[in-house]
mmCIF file of C-alpha atoms and ligand atoms in Angstrom:
data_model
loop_
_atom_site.group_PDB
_atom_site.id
_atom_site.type_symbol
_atom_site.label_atom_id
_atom_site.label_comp_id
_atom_site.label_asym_id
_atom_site.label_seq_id
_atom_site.Cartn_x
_atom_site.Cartn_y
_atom_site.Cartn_z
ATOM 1 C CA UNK A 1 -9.071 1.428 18.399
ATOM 2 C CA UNK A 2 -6.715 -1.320 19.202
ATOM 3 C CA UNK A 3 -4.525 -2.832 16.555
ATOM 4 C CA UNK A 4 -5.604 -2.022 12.851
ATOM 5 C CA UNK A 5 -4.685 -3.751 9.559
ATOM 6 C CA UNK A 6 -2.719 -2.137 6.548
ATOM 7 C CA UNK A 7 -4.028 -2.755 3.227
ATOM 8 C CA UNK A 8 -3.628 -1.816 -0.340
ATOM 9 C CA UNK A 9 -6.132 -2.124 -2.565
ATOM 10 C CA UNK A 10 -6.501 -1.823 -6.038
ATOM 11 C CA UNK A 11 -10.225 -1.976 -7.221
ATOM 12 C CA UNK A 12 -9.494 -2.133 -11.186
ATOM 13 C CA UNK A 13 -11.562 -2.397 -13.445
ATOM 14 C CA UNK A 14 -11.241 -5.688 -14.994
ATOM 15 C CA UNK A 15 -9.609 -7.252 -11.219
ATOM 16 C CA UNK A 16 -9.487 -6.388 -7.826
ATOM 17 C CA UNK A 17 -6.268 -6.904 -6.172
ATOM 18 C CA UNK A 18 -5.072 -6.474 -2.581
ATOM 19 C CA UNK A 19 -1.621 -6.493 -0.940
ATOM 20 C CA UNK A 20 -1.472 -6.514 3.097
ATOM 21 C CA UNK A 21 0.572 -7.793 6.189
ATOM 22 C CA UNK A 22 -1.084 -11.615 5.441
ATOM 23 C CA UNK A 23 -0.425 -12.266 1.641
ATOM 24 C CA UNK A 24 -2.388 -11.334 -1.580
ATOM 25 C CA UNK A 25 -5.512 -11.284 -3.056
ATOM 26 C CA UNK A 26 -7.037 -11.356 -6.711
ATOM 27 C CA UNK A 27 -10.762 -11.193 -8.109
ATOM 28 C CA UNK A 28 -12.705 -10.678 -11.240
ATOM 29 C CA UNK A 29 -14.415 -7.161 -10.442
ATOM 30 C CA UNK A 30 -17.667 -7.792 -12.577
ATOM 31 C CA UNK A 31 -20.835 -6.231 -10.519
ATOM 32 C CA UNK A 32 -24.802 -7.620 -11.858
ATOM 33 C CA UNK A 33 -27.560 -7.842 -9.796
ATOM 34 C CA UNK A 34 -29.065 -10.773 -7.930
ATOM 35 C CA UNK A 35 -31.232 -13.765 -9.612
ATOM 36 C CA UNK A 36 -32.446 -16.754 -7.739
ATOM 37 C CA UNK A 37 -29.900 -19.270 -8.514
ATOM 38 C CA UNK A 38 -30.857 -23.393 -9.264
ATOM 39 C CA UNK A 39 -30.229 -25.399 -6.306
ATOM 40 C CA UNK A 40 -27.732 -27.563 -7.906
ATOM 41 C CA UNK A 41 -25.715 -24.162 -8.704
ATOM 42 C CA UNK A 42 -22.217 -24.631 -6.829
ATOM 43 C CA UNK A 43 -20.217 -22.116 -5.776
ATOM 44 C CA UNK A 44 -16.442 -21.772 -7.815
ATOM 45 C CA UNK A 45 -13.467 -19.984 -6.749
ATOM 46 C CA UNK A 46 -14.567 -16.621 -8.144
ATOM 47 C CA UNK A 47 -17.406 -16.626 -7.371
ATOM 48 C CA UNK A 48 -18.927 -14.354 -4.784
ATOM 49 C CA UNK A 49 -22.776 -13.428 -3.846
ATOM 50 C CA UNK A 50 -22.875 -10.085 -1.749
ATOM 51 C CA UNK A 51 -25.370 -8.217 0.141
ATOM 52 C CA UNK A 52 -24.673 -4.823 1.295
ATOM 53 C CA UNK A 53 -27.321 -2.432 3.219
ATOM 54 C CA UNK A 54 -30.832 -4.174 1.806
ATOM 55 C CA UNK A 55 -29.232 -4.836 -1.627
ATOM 56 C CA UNK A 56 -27.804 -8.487 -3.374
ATOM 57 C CA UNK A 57 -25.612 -9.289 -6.194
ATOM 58 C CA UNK A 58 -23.397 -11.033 -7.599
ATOM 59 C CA UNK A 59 -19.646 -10.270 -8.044
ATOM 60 C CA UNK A 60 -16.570 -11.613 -10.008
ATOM 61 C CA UNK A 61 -17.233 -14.474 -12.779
ATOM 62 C CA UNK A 62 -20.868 -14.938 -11.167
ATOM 63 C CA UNK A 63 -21.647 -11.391 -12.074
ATOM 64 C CA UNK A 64 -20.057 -11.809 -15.802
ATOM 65 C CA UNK A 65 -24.150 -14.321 -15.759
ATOM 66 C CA UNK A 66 -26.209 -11.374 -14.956
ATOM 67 C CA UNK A 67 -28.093 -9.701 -17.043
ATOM 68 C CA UNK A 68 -26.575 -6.164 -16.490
ATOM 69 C CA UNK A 69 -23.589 -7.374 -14.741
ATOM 70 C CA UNK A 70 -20.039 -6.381 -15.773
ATOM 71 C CA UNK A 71 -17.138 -3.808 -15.204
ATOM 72 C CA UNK A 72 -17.458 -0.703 -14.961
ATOM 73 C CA UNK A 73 -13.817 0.744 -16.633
ATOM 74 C CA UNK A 74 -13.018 4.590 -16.772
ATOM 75 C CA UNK A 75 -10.913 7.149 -15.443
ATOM 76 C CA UNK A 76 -12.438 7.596 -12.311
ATOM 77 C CA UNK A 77 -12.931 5.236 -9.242
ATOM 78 C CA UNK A 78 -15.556 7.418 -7.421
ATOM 79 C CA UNK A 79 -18.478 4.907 -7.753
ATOM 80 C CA UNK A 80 -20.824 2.297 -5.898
ATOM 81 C CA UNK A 81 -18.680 -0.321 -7.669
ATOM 82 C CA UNK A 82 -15.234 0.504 -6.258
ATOM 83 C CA UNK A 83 -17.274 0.509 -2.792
ATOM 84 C CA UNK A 84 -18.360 -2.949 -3.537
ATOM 85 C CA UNK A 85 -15.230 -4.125 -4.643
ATOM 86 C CA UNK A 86 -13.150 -2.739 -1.618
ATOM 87 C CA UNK A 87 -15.627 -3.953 0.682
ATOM 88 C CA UNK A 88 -15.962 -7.346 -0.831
ATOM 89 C CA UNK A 89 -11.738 -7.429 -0.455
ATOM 90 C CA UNK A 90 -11.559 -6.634 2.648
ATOM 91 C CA UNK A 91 -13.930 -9.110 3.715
ATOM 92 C CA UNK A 92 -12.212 -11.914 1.582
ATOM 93 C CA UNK A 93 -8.556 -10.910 2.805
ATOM 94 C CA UNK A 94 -9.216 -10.757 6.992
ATOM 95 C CA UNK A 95 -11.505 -11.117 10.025
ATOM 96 C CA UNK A 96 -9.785 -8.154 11.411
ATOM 97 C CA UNK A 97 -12.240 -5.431 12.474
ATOM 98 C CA UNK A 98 -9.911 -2.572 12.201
ATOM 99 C CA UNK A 99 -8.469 -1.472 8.583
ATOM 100 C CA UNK A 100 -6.596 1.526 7.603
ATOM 101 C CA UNK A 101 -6.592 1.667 3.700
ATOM 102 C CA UNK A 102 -4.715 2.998 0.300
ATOM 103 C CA UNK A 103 -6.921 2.504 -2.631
ATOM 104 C CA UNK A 104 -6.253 3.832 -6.024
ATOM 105 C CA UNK A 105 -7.308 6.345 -8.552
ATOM 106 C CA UNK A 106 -6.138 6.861 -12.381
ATOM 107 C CA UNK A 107 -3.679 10.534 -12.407
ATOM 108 C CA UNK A 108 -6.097 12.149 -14.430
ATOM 109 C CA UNK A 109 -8.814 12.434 -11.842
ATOM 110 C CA UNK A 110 -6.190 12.344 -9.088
ATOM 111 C CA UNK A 111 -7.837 15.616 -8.105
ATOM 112 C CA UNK A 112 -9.014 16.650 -4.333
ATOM 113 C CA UNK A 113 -12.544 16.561 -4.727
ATOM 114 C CA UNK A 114 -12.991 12.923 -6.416
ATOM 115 C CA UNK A 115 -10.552 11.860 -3.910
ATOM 116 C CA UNK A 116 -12.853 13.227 -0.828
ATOM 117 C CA UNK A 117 -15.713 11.317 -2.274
ATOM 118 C CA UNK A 118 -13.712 8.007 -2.703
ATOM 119 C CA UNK A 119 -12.861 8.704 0.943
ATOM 120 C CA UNK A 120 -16.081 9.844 2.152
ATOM 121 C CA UNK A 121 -17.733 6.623 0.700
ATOM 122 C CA UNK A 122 -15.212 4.232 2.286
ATOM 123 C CA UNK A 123 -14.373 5.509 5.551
ATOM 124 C CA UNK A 124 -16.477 4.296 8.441
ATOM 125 C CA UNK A 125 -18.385 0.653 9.534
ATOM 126 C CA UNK A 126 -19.568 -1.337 7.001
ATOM 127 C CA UNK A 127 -21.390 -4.376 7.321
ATOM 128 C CA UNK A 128 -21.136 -6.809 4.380
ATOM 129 C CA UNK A 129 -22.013 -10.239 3.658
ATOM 130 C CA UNK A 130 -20.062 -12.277 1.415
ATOM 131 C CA UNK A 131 -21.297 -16.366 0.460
ATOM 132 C CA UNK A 132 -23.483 -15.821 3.683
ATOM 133 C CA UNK A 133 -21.008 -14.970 5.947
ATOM 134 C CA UNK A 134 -21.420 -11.505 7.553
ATOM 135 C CA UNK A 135 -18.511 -9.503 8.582
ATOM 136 C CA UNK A 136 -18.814 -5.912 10.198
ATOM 137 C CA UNK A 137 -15.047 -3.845 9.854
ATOM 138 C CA UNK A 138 -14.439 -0.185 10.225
ATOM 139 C CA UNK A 139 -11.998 1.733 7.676
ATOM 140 C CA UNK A 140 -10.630 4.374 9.924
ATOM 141 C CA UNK A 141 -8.965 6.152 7.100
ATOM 142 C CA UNK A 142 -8.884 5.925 3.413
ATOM 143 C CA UNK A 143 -6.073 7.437 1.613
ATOM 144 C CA UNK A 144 -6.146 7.648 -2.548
ATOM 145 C CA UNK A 145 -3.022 7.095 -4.408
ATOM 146 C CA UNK A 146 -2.422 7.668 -7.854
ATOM 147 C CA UNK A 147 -2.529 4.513 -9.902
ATOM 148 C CA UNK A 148 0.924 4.123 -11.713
ATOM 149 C CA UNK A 149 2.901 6.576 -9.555
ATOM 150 C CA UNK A 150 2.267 4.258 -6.766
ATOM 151 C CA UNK A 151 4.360 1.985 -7.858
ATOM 152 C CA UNK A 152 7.257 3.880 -7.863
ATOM 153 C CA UNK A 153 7.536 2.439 -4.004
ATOM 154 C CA UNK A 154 8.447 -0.557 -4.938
ATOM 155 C CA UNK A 155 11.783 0.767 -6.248
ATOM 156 C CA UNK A 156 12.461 3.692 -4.561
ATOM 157 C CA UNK A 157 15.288 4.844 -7.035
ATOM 158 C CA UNK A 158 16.701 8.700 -7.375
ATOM 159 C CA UNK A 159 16.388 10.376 -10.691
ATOM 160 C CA UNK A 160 13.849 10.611 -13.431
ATOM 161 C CA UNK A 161 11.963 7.562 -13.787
ATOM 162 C CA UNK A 162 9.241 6.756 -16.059
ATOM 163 C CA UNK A 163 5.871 4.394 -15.416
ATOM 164 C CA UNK A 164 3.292 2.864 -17.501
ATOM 165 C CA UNK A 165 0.315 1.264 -15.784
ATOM 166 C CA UNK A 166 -1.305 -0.669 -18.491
ATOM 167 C CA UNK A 167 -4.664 -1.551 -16.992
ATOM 168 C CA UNK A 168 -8.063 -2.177 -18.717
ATOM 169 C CA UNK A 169 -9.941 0.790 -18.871
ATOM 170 C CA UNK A 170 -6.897 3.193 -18.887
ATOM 171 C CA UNK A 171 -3.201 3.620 -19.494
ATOM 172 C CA UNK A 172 -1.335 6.057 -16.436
ATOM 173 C CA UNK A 173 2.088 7.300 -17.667
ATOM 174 C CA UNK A 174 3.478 8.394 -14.373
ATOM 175 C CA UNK A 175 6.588 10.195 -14.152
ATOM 176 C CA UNK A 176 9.189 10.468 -11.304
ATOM 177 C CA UNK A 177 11.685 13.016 -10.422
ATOM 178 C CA UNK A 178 13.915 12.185 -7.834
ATOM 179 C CA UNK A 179 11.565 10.780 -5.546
ATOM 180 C CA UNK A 180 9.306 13.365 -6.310
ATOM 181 C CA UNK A 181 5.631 12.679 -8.539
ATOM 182 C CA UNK A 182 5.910 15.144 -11.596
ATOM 183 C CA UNK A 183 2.220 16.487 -11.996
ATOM 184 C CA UNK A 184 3.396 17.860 -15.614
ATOM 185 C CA UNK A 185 4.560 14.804 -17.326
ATOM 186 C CA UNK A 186 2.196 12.692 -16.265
ATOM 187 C CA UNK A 187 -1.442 11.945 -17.239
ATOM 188 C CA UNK A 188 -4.137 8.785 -18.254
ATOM 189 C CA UNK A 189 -4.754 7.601 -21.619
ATOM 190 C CA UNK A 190 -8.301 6.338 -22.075
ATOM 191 C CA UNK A 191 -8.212 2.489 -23.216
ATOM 192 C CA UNK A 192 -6.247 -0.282 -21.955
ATOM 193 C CA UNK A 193 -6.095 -4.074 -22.995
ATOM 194 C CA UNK A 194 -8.405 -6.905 -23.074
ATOM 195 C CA UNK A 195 -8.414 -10.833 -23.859
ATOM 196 C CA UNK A 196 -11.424 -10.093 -25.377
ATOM 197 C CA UNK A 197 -15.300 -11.539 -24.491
ATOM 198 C CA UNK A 198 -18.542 -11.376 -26.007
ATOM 199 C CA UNK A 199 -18.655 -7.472 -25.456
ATOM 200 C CA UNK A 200 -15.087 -6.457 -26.131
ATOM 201 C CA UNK A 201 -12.401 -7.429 -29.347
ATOM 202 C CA UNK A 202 -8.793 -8.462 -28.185
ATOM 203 C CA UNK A 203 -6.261 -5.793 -27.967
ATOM 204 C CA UNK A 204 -3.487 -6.231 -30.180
ATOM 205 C CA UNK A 205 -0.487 -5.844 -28.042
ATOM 206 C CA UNK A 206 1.527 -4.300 -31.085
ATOM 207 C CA UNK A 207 -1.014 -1.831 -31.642
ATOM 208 C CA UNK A 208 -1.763 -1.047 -27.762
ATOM 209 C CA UNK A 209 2.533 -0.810 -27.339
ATOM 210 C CA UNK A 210 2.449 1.748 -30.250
ATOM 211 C CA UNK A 211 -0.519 4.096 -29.110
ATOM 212 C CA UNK A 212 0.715 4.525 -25.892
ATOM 213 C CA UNK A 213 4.104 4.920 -26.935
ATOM 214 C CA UNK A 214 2.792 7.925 -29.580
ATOM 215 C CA UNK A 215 1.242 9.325 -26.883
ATOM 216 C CA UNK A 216 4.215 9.156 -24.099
ATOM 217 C CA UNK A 217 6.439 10.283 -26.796
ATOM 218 C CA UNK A 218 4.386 13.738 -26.826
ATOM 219 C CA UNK A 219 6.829 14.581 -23.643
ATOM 220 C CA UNK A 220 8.802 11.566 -22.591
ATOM 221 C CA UNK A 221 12.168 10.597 -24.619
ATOM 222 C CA UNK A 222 13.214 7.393 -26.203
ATOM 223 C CA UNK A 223 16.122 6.986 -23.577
ATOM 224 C CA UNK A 224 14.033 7.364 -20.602
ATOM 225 C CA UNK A 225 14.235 4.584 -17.741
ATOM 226 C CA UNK A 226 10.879 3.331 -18.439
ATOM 227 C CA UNK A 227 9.049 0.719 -15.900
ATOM 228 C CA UNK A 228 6.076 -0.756 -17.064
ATOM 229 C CA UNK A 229 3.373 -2.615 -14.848
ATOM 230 C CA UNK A 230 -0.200 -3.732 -14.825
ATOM 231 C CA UNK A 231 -1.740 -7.076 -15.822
ATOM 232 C CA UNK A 232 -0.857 -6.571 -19.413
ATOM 233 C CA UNK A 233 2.462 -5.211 -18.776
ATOM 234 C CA UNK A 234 4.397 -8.700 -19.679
ATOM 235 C CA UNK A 235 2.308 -8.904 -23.013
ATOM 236 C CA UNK A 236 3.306 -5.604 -24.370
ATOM 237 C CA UNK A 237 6.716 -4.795 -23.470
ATOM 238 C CA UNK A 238 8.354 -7.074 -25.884
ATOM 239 C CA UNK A 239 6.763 -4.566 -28.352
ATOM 240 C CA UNK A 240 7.174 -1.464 -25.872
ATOM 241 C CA UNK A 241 10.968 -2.092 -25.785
ATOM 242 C CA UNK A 242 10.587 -0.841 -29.863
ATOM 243 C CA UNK A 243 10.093 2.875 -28.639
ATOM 244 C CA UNK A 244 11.588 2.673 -25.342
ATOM 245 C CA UNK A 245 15.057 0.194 -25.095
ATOM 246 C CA UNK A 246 15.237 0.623 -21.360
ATOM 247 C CA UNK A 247 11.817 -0.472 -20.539
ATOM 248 C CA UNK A 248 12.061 -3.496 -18.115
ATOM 249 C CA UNK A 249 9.003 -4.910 -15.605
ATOM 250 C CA UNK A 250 7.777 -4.251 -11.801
ATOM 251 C CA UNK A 251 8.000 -7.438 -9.734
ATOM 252 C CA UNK A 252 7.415 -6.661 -6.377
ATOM 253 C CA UNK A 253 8.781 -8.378 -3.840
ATOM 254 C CA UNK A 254 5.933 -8.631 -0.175
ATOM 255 C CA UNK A 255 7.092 -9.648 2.887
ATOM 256 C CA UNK A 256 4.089 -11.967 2.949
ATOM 257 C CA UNK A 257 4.361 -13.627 7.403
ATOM 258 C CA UNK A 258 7.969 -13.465 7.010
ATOM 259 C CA UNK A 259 8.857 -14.481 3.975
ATOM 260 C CA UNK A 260 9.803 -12.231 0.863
ATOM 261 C CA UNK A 261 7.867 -13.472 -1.980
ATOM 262 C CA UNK A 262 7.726 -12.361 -5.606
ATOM 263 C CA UNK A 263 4.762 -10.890 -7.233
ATOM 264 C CA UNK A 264 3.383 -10.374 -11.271
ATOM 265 C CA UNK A 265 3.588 -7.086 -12.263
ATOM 266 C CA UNK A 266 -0.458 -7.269 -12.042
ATOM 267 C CA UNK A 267 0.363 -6.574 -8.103
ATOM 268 C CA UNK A 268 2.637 -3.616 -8.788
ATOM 269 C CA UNK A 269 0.108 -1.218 -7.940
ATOM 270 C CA UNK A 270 -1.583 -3.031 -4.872
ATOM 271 C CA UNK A 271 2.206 -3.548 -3.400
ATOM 272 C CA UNK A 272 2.964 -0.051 -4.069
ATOM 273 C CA UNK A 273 -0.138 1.736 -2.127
ATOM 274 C CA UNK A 274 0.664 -1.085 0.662
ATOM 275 C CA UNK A 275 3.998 0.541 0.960
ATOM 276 C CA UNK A 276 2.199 4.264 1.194
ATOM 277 C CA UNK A 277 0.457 3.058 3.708
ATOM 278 C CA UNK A 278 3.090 1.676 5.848
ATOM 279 C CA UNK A 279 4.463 4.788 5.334
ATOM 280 C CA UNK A 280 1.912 7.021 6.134
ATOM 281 C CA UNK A 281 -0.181 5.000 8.839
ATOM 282 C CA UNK A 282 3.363 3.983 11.286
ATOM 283 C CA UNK A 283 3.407 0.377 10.430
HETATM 284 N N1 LIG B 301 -1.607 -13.089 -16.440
HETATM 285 C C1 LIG B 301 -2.039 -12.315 -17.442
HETATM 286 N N2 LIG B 301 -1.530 -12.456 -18.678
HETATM 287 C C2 LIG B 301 -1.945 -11.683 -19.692
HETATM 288 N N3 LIG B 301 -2.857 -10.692 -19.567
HETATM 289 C C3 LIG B 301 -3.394 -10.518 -18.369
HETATM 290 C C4 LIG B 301 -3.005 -11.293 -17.236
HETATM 291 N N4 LIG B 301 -3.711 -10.857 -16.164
HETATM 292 C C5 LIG B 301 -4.481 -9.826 -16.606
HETATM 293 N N5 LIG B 301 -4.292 -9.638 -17.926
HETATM 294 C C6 LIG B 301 -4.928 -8.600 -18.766
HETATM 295 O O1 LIG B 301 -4.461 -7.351 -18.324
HETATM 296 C C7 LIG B 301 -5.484 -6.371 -18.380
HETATM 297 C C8 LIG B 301 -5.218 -5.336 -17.336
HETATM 298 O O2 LIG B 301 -5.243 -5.912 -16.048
HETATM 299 P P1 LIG B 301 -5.249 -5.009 -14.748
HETATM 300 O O3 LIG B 301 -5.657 -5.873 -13.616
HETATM 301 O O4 LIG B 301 -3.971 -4.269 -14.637
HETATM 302 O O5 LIG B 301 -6.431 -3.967 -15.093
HETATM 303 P P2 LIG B 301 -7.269 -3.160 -14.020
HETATM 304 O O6 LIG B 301 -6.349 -2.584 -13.004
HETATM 305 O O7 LIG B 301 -8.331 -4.038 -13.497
HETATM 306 O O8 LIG B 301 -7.915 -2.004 -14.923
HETATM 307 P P3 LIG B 301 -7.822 -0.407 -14.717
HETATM 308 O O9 LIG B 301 -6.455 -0.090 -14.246
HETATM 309 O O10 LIG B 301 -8.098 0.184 -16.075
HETATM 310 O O11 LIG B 301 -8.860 -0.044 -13.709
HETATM 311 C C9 LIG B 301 -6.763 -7.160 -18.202
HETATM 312 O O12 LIG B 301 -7.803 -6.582 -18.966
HETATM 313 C C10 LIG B 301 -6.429 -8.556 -18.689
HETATM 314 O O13 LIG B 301 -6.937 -8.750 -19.996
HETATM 315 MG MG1 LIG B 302 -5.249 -0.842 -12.851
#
């Protein structure tokens, strides 16, 4: 095989994110299908026209257009769009031809047999062309790491830690017990926050900060060292720190060529699967 690439990606619902060897990466995840655009269309930053085996799109704000284009949000990543959305990062981040993966999937469906089909779909060559560039790479393995747990490897700490992934489809309470994931206490609540756009009211951060503490309350306590991520995680915890004092933000620091860099708590997840797969694939 030759030398391979590490990457983590996290193919959310509402933005992509990826965290490898080279620096990071960030797009709007929206899928719609392909029109024939105006010649004086121009191409922005986010904006990405795909083809993959026979079929064209659009992707990030260019898909937000089209008529049936937008996110799909849920609880489980085992569908065509996460493919897309990998694919489409991978592309975006390297020209290397040689990838071994960590992508994500909410705790709830963390189970063995949607994992094998995230796997099963990513794992092999793909050929995809992005703004008409082709690129052919080949994921020799896929792992799937549980979305807010991961990000317990950015700290690393002993004892019983507590994580809250506030993302836009779902919210993954993630509990740690001395390095070890705690299957028991935790789970994914259904919901997450939005700006709001033409299909979808604004979360109110108060309201989101006191659902999901109601619901980690059910098993967590009010004491617990509580780390909160995600790319709503620095509009809620002001009103998170209400039912939880000791809540306090993911930054993760990347070793981007070099150089240690800081990132949003947005990245916490992408940094953490990175780190799993350091771990697990020798790098
Ligand atoms: N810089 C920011 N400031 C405030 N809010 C933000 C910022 N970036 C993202 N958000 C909001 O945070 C929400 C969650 O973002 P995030 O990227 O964590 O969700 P996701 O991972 O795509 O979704 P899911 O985890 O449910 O698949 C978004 O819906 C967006 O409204
Ligand atoms: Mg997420």
């Amino acid at each position: 095989m030759g030398d391979y690439m590490v990457i983590g990606i996290d193919g959310g619902g509402n933005e992509v994110k990826a965290v490898g060897p080279i620096g990071v990466l960030k797009f709007l995840s929206a899928i719609g299908e392909y029109r024939e655009r105006k010649l004086t269309d121009r191409l922005g930053e986010c904006d990405i026209e795909f083809a993959y085996k026979g079929k064209r799109g659009f992707a990030g704000s260019l898909a937000l257009e089209s008529e049936s284009g937008g996110n799909i949000r849920g609880d489980t990543k085992a569908n065509s769009d996460t493919l897309i959305r990998v694919l489409i990062a991978i592309h975006q981040y390297t020209d290397q031809k040689n990838l071994k993966i960590i992508v994500g999937q909410p705790i709830s469906k963390h189970v063995e047999s949607e994992k094998k089909i995230i796997r099963n779909m990513l794992e092999g060559e793909h050929s995809i062309t992005v703004n008409g560039l082709e690129k052919t790479f080949i994921i020799h393995k896929c792992e799937v790491a549980a979305e807010g747990a991961s990000a317990f490897f950015n700290i690393m700490k002993h004892g019983q830690l507590r994580m809250i992934d506030i993302g836009s489809g779902t919210v993954n309470l993630a509990s740690m017990n001395n390095k070890k994931f705690s299957d028991l206490n935790s789970w994914t609540i259904y919901g997450g926050f939005s700006d709001g756009n033409e299909d979808i009211s604004p979360t109110n951060p108060v309201d989101l900060a006191r659902k999901i503490a109601v619901n980690a309350l059910t098993k967590w306590r009010k004491d617990d060292e509580v780390y909160v991520i995600g790319g709503a995680a620095e509009k809620v915890i002001p009103y998170l720190t209400e039912y939880f004092p000791r809540a306090q933000l993911i930054k993760p620091i990347v070793n981007v060529r070099g150089q240690l860099i800081e990132l949003p708590p947005i990245f916490a997840n992408a940094a953490g699967f990175y780190e799993v797969g350091k771990r697990v694939y020798g790098k």
